[in-house]
XYZ file of C-alpha atoms in Angstrom:
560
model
C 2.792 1.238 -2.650
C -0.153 0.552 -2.028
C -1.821 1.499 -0.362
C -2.543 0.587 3.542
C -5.901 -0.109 4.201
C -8.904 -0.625 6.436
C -11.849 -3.487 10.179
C -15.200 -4.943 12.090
C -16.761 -5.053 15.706
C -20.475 -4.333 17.125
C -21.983 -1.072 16.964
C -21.481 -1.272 21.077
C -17.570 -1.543 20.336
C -17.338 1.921 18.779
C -19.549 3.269 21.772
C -17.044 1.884 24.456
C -14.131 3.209 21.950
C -16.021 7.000 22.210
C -15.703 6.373 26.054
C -12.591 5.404 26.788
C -11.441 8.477 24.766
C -13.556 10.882 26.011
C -12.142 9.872 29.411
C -8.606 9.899 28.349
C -9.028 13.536 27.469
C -8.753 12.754 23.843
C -11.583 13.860 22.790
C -11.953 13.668 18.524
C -13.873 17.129 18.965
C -11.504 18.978 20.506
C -11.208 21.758 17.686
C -14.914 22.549 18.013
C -14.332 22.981 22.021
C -11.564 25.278 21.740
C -13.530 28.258 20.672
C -9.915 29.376 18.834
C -7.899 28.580 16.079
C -7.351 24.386 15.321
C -4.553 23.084 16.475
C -5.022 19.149 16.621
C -5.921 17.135 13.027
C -8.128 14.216 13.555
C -6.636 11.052 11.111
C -8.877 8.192 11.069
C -8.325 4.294 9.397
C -11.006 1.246 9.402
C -8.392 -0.983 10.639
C -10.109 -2.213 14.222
C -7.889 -2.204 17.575
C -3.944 -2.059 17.294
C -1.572 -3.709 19.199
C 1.067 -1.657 20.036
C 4.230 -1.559 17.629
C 6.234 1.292 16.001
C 8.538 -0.650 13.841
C 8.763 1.364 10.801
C 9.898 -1.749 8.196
C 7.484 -4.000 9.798
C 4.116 -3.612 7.120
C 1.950 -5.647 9.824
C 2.546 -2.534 12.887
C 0.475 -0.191 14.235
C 2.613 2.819 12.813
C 2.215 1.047 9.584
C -1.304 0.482 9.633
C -2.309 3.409 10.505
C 0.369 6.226 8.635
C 2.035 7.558 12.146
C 5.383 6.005 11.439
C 5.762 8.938 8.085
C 5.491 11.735 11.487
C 8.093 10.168 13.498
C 10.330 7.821 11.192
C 11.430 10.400 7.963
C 12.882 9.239 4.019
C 15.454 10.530 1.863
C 13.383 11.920 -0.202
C 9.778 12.184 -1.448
C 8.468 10.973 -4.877
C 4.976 11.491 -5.666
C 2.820 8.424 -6.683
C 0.626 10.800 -8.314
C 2.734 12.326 -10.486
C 5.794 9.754 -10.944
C 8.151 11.562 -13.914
C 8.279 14.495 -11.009
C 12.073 14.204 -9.468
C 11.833 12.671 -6.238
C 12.341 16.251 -3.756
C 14.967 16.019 -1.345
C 14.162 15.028 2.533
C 16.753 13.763 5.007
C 19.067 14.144 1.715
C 20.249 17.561 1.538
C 20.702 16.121 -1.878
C 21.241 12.955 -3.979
C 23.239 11.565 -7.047
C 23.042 8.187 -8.731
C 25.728 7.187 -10.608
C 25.991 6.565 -14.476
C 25.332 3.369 -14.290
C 22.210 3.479 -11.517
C 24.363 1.653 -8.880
C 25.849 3.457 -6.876
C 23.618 6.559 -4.948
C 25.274 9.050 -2.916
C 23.436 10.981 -0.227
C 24.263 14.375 1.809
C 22.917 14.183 4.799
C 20.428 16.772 5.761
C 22.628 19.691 7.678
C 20.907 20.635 11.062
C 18.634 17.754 11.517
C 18.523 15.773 14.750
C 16.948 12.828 16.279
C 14.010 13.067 18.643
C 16.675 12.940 21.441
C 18.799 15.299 20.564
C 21.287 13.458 18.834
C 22.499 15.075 15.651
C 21.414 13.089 12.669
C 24.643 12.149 10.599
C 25.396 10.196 7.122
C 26.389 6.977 9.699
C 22.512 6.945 10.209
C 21.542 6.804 6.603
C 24.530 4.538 6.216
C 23.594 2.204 9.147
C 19.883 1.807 7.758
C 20.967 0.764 4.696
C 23.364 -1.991 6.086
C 20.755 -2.996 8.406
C 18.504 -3.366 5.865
C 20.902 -5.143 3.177
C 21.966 -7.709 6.147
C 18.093 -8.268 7.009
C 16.231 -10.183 4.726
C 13.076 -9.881 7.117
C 13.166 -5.800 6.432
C 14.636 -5.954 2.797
C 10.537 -5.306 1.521
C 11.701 -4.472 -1.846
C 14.422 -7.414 -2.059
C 16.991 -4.649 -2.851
C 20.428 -5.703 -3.922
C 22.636 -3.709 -1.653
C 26.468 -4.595 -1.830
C 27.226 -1.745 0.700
C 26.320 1.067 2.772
C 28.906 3.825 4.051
C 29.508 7.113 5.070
C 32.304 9.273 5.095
C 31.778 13.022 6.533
C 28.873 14.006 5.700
C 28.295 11.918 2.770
C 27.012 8.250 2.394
C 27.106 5.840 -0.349
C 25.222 2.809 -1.241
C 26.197 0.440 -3.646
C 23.593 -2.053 -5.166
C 24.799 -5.409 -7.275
C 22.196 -3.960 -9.712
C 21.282 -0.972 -11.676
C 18.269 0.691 -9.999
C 16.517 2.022 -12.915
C 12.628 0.827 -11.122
C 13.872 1.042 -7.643
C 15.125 4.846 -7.338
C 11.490 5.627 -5.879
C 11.433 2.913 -3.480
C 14.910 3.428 -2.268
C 14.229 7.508 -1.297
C 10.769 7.198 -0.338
C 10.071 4.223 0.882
C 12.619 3.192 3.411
C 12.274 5.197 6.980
C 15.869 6.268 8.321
C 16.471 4.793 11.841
C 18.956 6.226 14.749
C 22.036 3.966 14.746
C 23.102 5.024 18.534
C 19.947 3.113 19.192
C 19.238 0.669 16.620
C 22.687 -0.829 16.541
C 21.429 -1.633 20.103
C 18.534 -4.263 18.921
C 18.977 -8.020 18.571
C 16.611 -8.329 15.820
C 15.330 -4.721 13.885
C 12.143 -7.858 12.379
C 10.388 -8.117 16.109
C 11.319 -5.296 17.868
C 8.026 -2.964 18.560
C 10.366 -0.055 19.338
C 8.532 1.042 22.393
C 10.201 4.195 22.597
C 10.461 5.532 18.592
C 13.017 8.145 18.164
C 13.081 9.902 14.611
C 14.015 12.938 12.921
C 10.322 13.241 11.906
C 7.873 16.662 13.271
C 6.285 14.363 15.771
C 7.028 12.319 18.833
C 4.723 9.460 20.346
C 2.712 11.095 23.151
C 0.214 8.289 23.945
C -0.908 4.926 22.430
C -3.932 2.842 23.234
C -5.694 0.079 20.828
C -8.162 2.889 19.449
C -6.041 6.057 19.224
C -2.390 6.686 18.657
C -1.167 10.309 19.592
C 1.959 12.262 18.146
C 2.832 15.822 19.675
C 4.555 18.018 18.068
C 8.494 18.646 18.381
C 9.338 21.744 20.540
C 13.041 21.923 19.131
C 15.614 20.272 16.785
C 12.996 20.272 13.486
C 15.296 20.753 10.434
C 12.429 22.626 9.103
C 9.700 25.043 9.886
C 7.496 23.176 12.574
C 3.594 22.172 11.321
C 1.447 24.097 12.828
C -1.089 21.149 13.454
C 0.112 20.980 17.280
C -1.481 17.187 17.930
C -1.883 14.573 15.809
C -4.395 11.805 16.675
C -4.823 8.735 14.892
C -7.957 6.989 15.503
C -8.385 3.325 14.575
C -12.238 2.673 13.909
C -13.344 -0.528 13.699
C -14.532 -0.925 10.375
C -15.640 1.169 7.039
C -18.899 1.950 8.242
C -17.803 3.713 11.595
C -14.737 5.305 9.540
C -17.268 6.626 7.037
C -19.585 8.450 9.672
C -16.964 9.474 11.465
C -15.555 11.725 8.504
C -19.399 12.755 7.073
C -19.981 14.044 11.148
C -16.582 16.020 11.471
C -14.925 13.621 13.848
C -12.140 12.278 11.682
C -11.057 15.122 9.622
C -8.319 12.513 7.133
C -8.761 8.923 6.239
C -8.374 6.354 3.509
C -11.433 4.387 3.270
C -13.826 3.060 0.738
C -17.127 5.151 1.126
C -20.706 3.641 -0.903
C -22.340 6.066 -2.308
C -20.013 8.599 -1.602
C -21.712 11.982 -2.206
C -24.860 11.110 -0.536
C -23.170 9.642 2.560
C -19.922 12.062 2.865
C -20.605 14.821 0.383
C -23.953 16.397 0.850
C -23.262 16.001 4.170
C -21.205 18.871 4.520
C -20.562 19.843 0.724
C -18.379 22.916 1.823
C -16.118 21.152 3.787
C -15.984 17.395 2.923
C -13.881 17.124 -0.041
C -12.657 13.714 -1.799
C -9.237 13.617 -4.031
C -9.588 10.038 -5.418
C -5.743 10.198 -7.097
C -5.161 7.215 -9.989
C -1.805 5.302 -10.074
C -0.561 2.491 -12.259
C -1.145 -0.112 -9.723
C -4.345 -2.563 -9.333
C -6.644 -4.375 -7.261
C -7.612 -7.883 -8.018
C -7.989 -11.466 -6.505
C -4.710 -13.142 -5.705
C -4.453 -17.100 -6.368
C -1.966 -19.297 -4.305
C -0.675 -20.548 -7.044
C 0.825 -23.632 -4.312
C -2.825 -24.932 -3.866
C -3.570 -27.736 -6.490
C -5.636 -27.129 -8.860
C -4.656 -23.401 -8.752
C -1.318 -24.203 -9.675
C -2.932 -25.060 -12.969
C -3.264 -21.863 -15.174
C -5.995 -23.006 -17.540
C -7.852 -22.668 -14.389
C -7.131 -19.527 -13.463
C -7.525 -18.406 -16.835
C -11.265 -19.543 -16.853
C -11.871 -18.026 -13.301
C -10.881 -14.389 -15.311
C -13.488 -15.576 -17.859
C -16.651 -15.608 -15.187
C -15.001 -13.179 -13.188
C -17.564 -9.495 -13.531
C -15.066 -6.857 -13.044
C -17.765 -4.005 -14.321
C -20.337 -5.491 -11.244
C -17.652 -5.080 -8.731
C -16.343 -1.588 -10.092
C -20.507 -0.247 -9.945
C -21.439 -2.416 -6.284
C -18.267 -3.046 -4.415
C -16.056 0.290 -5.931
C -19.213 2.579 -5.976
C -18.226 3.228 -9.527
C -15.516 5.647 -8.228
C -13.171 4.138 -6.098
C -10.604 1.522 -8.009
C -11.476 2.196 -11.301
C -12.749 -0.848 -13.864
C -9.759 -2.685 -15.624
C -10.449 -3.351 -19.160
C -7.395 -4.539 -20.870
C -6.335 -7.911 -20.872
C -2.607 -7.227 -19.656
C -3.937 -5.941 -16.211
C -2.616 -2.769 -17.019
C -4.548 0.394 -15.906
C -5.773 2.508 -18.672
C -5.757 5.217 -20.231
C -2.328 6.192 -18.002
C -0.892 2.807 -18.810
C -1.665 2.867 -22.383
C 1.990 3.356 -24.202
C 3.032 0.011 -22.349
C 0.667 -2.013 -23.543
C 2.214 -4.579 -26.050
C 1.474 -4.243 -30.017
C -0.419 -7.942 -29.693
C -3.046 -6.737 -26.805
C -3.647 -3.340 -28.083
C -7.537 -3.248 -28.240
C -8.112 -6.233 -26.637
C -10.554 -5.995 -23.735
C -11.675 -8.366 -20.891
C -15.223 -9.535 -21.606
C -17.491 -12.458 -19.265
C -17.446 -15.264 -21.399
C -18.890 -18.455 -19.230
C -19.284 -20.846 -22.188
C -15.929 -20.487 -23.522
C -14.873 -20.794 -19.594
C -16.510 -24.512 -19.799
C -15.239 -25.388 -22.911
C -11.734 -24.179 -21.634
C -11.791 -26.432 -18.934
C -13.458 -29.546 -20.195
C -10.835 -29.530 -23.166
C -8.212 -29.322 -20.390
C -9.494 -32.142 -18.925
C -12.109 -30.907 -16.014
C -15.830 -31.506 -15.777
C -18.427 -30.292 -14.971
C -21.113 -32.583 -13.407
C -24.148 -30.793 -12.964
C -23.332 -27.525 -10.865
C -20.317 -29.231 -9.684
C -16.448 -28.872 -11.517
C -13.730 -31.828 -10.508
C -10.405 -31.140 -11.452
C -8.517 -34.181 -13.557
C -8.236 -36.205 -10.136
C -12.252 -36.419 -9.891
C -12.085 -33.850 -6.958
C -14.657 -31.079 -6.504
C -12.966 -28.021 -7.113
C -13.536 -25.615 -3.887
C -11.557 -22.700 -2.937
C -11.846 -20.436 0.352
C -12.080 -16.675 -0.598
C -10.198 -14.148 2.500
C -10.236 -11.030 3.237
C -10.417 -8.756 6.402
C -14.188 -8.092 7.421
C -14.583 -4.601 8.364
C -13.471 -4.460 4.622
C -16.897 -4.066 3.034
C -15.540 -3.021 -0.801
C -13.667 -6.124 -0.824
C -16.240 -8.104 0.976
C -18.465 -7.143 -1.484
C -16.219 -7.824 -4.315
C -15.345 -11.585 -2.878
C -19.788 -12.056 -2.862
C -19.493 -11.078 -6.200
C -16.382 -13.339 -7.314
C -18.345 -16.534 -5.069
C -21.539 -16.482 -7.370
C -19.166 -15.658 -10.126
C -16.926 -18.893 -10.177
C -20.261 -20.797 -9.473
C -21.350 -20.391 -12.472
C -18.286 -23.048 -13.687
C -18.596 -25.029 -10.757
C -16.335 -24.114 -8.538
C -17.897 -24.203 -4.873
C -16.710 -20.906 -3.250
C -17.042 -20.090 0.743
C -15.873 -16.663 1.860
C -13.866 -16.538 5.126
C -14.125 -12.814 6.683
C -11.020 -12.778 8.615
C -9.282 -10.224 11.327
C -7.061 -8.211 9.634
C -4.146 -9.476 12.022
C -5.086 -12.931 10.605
C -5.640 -12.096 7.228
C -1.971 -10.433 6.977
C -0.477 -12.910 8.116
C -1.962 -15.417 5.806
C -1.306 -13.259 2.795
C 2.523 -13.271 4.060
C 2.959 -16.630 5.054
C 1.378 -17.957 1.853
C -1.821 -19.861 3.812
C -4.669 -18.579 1.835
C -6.573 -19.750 -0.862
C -7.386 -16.488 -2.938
C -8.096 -13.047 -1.552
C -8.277 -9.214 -3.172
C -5.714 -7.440 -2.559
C -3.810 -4.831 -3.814
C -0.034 -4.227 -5.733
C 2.774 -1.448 -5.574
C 2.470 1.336 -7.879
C 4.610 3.201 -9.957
C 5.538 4.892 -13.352
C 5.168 1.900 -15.377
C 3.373 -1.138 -15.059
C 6.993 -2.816 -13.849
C 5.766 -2.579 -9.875
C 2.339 -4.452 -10.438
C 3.884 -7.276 -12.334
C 6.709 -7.320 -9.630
C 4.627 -7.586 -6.861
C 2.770 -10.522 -8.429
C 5.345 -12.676 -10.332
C 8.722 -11.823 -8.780
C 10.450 -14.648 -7.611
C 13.216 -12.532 -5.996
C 10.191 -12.121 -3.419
C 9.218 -15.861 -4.049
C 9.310 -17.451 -0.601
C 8.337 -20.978 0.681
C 4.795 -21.033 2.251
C 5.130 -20.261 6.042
C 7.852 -17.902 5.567
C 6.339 -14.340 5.429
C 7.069 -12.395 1.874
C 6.152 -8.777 3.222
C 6.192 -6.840 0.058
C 5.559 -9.225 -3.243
C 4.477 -12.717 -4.655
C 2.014 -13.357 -2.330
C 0.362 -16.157 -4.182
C 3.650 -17.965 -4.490
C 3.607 -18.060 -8.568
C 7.556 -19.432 -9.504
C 8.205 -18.107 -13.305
C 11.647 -17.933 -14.054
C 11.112 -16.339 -17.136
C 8.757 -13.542 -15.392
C 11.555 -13.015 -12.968
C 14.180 -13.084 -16.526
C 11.724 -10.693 -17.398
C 11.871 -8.519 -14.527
C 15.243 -8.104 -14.171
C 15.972 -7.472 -17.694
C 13.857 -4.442 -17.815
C 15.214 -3.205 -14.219
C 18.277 -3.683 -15.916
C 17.930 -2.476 -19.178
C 19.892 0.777 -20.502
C 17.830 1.580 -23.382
C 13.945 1.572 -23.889
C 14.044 -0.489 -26.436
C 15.395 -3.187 -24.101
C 12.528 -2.042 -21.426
C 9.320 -2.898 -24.226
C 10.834 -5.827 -25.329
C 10.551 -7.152 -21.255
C 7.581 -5.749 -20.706
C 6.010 -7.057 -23.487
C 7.194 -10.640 -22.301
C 5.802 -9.779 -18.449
C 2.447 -9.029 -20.424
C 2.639 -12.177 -22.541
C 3.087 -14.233 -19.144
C 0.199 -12.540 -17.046
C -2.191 -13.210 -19.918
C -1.477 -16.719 -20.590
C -0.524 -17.693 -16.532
C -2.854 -15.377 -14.858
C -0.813 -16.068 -11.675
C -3.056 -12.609 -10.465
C -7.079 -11.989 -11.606
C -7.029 -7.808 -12.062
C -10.015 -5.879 -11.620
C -9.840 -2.597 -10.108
C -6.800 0.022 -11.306
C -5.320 1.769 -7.259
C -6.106 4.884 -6.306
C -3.574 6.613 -3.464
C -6.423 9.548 -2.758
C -8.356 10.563 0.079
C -11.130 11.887 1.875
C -10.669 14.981 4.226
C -12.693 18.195 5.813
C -11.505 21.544 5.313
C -13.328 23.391 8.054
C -10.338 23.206 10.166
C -7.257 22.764 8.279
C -6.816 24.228 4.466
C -3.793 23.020 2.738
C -4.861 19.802 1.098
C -3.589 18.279 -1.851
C -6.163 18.481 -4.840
C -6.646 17.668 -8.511
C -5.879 21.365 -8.621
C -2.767 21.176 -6.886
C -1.429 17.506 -6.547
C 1.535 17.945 -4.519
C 1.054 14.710 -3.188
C -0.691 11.886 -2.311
C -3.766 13.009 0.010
C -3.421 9.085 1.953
C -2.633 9.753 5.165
C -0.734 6.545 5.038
C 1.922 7.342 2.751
C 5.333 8.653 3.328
C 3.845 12.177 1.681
C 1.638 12.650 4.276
C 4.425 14.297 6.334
C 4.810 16.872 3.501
C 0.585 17.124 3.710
C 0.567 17.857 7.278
C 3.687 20.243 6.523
C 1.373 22.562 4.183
C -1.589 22.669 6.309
C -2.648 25.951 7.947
C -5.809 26.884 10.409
C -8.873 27.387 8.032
C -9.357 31.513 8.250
C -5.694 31.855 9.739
């Protein structure tokens, strides 16, 4: 899961942006105008201009980015992040069955649903996007083992080489069910922008432009009770700053977004209607190492870059001591919800800075340090380019904080503030140097260590790895590991693996953690009541997430 995030242009940018939708008619105050009852929901994201793509597998397009594809593009079913031993709740599966051995699932299609067009949604749809996705590496985020995908009457089944013990939420949440009348249609489901996106979802594609994506509502053919937000508008501001003001003024009304100083700047601005619901998950934030770039391929390295590294400075400046809470343990593993995982020999044992016993890690490895300067066993300077996307100001922060850091050993650190287009594509392709990012969440810590040491995701660098092993780290036995606890049939089996994946992290630091996830949001309640809470965590309140269908679902006209 993760989270999808966050971008950065002059102030004059976000002035032009204001124009061109006030002349478009779009205007992001159109509830205050109406002088009635709300009817369109303002969802904002500091991502910078999109270009124009609503391919739902595709992580790097605009209906990605920004959440829209979850209104058009619809799951099997819904698990919620938030509160993971909750039984994922049936969606485009009237209902769903796994069999003893976790693999084989069998779906019934949801009876009276219908695509955008018309067409009646079927099992062969559900069927279809399984295939397709089992025959496409390029789509296949989660490297799932399907064997085969088929329906018969209303029915499909989908058979995976593999017991799906860590996948089942992945599989029915995560994985957006496409028309096959139309999709059979394209030559390759990895490129296509699908200018034209037909779903079963409450919302069609009205307009796009680089700022501001619009959705109406359906008229007919809903398999449920229509929202009654009419218009959806999703607003792409160009960095954290803009995003920020535009929820404390009113103007976005929904966002993800890191916000400094949060009650001051959001809060008091509006304390009766600007409401935050930051919502913890076992998944973390932390500085990714291409583990391909020499000397990072060395792991007493990396190990003495955790050393220096001040994950309590970053939490309080770059995380405004709320936002990804500090990790303390060792393992990476978010506490206290990840506490019964953590193995017997790390129990208690918490990250601390520790510079001198960095040094004396590296020169008995072989390095030194000549003055402020570290060269690696070859005599080299060690130097290492630090990425991330700039309107990203918590991470920014956090990489400023990482540079003087690793200076302190002698590594020479630049920072590279990147486009978030180019910064993506890096991460995928495996071009970077080391960047923050974050990992997939889930009920155990299995989905963080996946998405770091998995090398079922492993891929060579220039080929993109959408969903996992972004720094390119090639374990065997972490990917053993792996698959014996997705595999396992007791739990005994499970803490025996896990303790290994812990084992591995700690010694190999392939990942640096710092920061456990979060998948909450910010949102105003003056025109729409409904939100998820701490009070009532029905789901995730990230407009990005496949939830945020079921968010929009429950809201209702404040005073209605």
């Amino acid at each position: 899961m993760s989270p999808t995030r966050r971008s950065v242009a002059m102030a004059i940018a976000g002035v032009l942006a204001a124009a061109a939708l006030g002349a478009c008619g779009e205007s992001p105050n159109a509830n205050r105008n109406n002088g009635g009852a709300a009817t369109v929901l303002n969802i904002g994201m500091p991502n910078g201009p999109q270009t124009e793509n609503h391919n739902p597998f595709l992580e790097s397009s605009s209906a990605s980015i920004l959440g829209y594809r979850w209104q058009i593009y619809e799951p099997l079913a819904l698990a919620n992040v938030i509160r993971p031993a909750d039984k994922p709740k049936p969606w485009l599966a009237q209902e769903y069955s796994w069999s003893a051995d976790l693999k084989t699932l069998t779906v019934t299609a949801r009876e009276g649903a219908k695509w955008s067009d018309g067409t009646a949604f079927s099992a062969e749809d559900i069927a279809f996007t399984y295939d397709l996705i089992g025959k496409t590496p390029a789509i296949n985020r989660f490297a799932l083992p399907i064997v085969s995908a088929t329906a018969t009457g209303n029915q499909a089944s989908i058979v995976f080489e593999r017991p799906q013990f860590v996948n089942e939420a992945r599989i029915l949440r995560d994985i957006a069910i496409v028309p096959k009348h139309l999709w059979s249609q394209i030559p390759d489901p990895s490129t296509d922008i699908i200018k034209n996106p037909v779903g079963t979802g409450p919302y069609t594609l009205k307009t796009f432009t680089p700022q501001t994506t619009t959705l109406s509502v359906r008229t007919e053919g809903y398999w449920q009770q229509l929202p009654q937000v009419k218009e959806l508008r999703f607003t792409s501001y160009n960095d954290n700053n803009a995003q920020t003001t535009a929820l404390a003024n009113g103007e976005s009304e929904w966002s993800f977004v890191f916000i400094p100083n949060y009650k001051t700047v959001y809060i008091d601005k509006d304390p009766e209607n600007n409401k935050i619901f930051p919502a913890p998950v076992i998944g973390i934030h932390g500085l990714y190492i291409n583990t391909t770039v020499k000397p990072f391929d060395d792991p007493v390295l990396r190990r003495a870059m955790n050393m220096v590294i001040n994950r309590n400075d970053i939490f309080e400046q770059a995380a405004a001591g709320y936002f990804h809470p500090e990790i303390t343990s060792v393992t990476g593993i978010p506490t206290p919800a990840g506490d019964p995982y953590i193995a017997p020999e790390f129990k208690g044992q918490t990250h601390k800075v520790d510079v001198e016993g960095a040094k004396a890690l590296l020169t008995g490895a072989g390095y030194k340090l000549e003055g402020t300067t570290l060269k690696d066993k070859s005599g080299k300077p060690v130097k290492i380019k630090l990425t991330d996307p700039a309107p990203w100001s918590d991470y920014i922060t956090s990489l400023e904080i990482v540079k003087d850091n690793l200076s302190q050993i002698g590594i020479e650190a630049t920072l590279d503030k990147a486009t978030q287009d180019a910064w993506q594509k890096s991460i995928e392709e495996g071009t970077f140097e080391a960047s923050f990012r974050w990992t997939n969440g889930g009920a155990t810590p299995y989905d963080m260590y996946q998405t770091i040491m998995d090398g079922n995701l492993l891929k060579p660098v220039g080929q993109a790895a959408q969903n996992g092993n972004f720094g390119r780290f090639d374990s065997p036995e972490a990917t053993a590991a792996l698959e014996a606890y997705a595999n396992a049939t007791d739990d005994a089996a499970r803490t025996t693996a896990m303790n290994t994946l812990q084992k591995i992290f700690v010694e190999q630091m392939p990942m640096i953690p710092v920061g456990a996830d979060n998948a909450g949001g910010a949102y105003n309640v003056k025109n729409w009541v409904g939100w998820p809470s701490a009070e009532d965590p029905y789901a995730p309140a990230q407009p990005t997430q496949p939830n945020a269908v079921d968010v929009i679902l429950h809201l209702k006209p404040a005073g209605a």
